[in-house]
mmCIF file of C-alpha atoms in Angstrom:
data_model
loop_
_atom_site.group_PDB
_atom_site.id
_atom_site.type_symbol
_atom_site.label_atom_id
_atom_site.label_comp_id
_atom_site.label_asym_id
_atom_site.label_seq_id
_atom_site.Cartn_x
_atom_site.Cartn_y
_atom_site.Cartn_z
ATOM 1 C CA MET K 18 129.095 48.695 136.228
ATOM 2 C CA ARG K 19 131.248 47.878 139.255
ATOM 3 C CA ASN K 20 134.252 50.139 140.328
ATOM 4 C CA CYS K 21 136.915 49.603 137.804
ATOM 5 C CA GLY K 22 139.644 51.633 138.935
ATOM 6 C CA PRO K 23 140.733 54.215 141.465
ATOM 7 C CA PRO K 24 138.517 57.461 141.837
ATOM 8 C CA LEU K 25 139.538 60.135 139.308
ATOM 9 C CA GLY K 26 141.869 63.008 140.452
ATOM 10 C CA ILE K 27 143.159 60.812 143.330
ATOM 11 C CA VAL K 28 146.758 59.700 142.158
ATOM 12 C CA ASP K 29 148.999 61.466 139.720
ATOM 13 C CA ASP K 30 150.387 59.501 136.806
ATOM 14 C CA ILE K 31 147.658 56.704 136.621
ATOM 15 C CA SER K 32 146.348 55.150 133.311
ATOM 16 C CA TYR K 33 142.518 54.179 133.066
ATOM 17 C CA LEU K 34 141.122 51.779 130.492
ATOM 18 C CA PRO K 35 138.407 53.404 128.511
ATOM 19 C CA ARG K 36 134.880 52.161 129.084
ATOM 20 C CA SER K 37 131.676 53.051 127.612
ATOM 21 C CA ILE K 38 128.161 52.396 128.991
ATOM 22 C CA THR K 39 124.708 52.965 127.529
ATOM 23 C CA LEU K 40 122.048 54.879 129.728
ATOM 24 C CA ALA K 41 118.652 53.174 129.092
ATOM 25 C CA PRO K 42 115.775 55.580 129.115
ATOM 26 C CA GLY K 43 115.168 57.032 132.694
ATOM 27 C CA ASP K 44 118.923 55.949 133.535
ATOM 28 C CA MET K 45 120.667 58.615 135.512
ATOM 29 C CA LEU K 46 124.548 58.991 136.070
ATOM 30 C CA LEU K 47 125.739 61.322 138.926
ATOM 31 C CA LEU K 48 129.398 62.750 139.241
ATOM 32 C CA TYR K 49 130.178 64.242 142.646
ATOM 33 C CA THR K 50 132.975 65.087 144.555
ATOM 34 C CA ASP K 51 133.690 63.626 148.180
ATOM 35 C CA GLY K 52 132.424 66.956 149.756
ATOM 36 C CA VAL K 53 129.112 65.701 149.225
ATOM 37 C CA THR K 54 129.416 62.442 150.906
ATOM 38 C CA GLU K 55 131.721 64.011 153.647
ATOM 39 C CA ALA K 56 129.549 66.960 154.477
ATOM 40 C CA GLU K 57 129.295 67.041 158.260
ATOM 41 C CA ASN K 58 126.512 68.455 160.498
ATOM 42 C CA SER K 59 126.982 70.145 163.865
ATOM 43 C CA GLN K 60 127.460 66.880 165.415
ATOM 44 C CA SER K 61 130.327 65.794 162.841
ATOM 45 C CA VAL K 62 128.082 63.273 161.309
ATOM 46 C CA GLN K 63 128.805 62.814 157.426
ATOM 47 C CA PHE K 64 126.198 63.119 154.985
ATOM 48 C CA GLY K 65 127.138 59.707 153.650
ATOM 49 C CA MET K 66 126.523 57.268 150.741
ATOM 50 C CA GLU K 67 123.165 56.132 152.229
ATOM 51 C CA ARG K 68 121.694 59.774 152.596
ATOM 52 C CA LEU K 69 123.085 60.344 148.946
ATOM 53 C CA ALA K 70 121.661 57.134 147.406
ATOM 54 C CA GLN K 71 118.243 58.334 148.978
ATOM 55 C CA THR K 72 118.422 61.735 147.819
ATOM 56 C CA ILE K 73 119.126 60.359 144.295
ATOM 57 C CA LEU K 74 116.141 57.951 144.398
ATOM 58 C CA GLU K 75 113.914 60.977 145.198
ATOM 59 C CA MET K 76 114.657 62.305 142.081
ATOM 60 C CA ARG K 77 113.945 59.589 139.605
ATOM 61 C CA GLY K 78 112.258 60.769 136.422
ATOM 62 C CA HIS K 79 113.437 64.534 136.974
ATOM 63 C CA PRO K 80 115.834 66.481 134.972
ATOM 64 C CA ALA K 81 119.439 66.552 135.480
ATOM 65 C CA ARG K 82 119.558 70.236 136.589
ATOM 66 C CA SER K 83 116.648 69.364 139.157
ATOM 67 C CA VAL K 84 118.715 66.466 140.713
ATOM 68 C CA VAL K 85 121.532 68.583 141.417
ATOM 69 C CA GLU K 86 119.805 71.360 143.123
ATOM 70 C CA HIS K 87 118.022 68.571 145.037
ATOM 71 C CA VAL K 88 121.385 66.870 146.169
ATOM 72 C CA VAL K 89 122.952 70.466 146.921
ATOM 73 C CA LYS K 90 120.004 71.316 148.906
ATOM 74 C CA ARG K 91 119.680 68.187 150.927
ATOM 75 C CA VAL K 92 123.204 68.452 151.887
ATOM 76 C CA ALA K 93 122.888 71.903 152.759
ATOM 77 C CA GLU K 94 119.639 70.903 155.137
ATOM 78 C CA PHE K 95 121.847 68.281 156.505
ATOM 79 C CA ALA K 96 124.832 70.476 157.697
ATOM 80 C CA THR K 97 122.696 73.209 158.938
ATOM 81 C CA GLY K 98 125.019 75.667 160.348
ATOM 82 C CA ALA K 99 128.161 73.287 160.257
ATOM 83 C CA PRO K 100 131.161 74.911 158.152
ATOM 84 C CA GLN K 101 131.690 73.757 154.846
ATOM 85 C CA SER K 102 135.006 71.909 155.013
ATOM 86 C CA ASP K 103 135.289 70.866 151.235
ATOM 87 C CA ASP K 104 133.907 71.636 147.798
ATOM 88 C CA ILE K 105 130.425 70.439 147.112
ATOM 89 C CA THR K 106 130.150 69.684 143.193
ATOM 90 C CA CYS K 107 127.532 67.578 141.103
ATOM 91 C CA VAL K 108 127.102 66.656 137.682
ATOM 92 C CA ALA K 109 124.097 64.789 136.465
ATOM 93 C CA VAL K 110 123.289 63.164 133.229
ATOM 94 C CA VAL K 111 119.614 61.826 132.820
ATOM 95 C CA ARG K 112 118.541 59.999 129.772
ATOM 96 C CA ASN K 113 115.151 61.057 128.907
ATOM 97 C CA GLU K 114 112.055 58.324 128.901
ATOM 98 C CA ARG K 115 111.410 59.051 125.151
#
């Protein structure tokens, strides 16, 4: 599903249409705060969407907890020593293959 409205929590008093999706076996849903993609290294380069996408692809077939731990680990490795300027929060849902 493509973007269907503004990000959650950005604007007060906004209405969202309810939607539902069905995760097929092996599908993953990852919710994250902008602190993940906007985490910077010592050269002020952001982690970004491309690195996040690659990080997620590395975890195909793994449980949700492992996905979140891997994302947080990759962000920390990327930032090596740069101060954290925002929260880094992830929630993953993975539908089992069975």
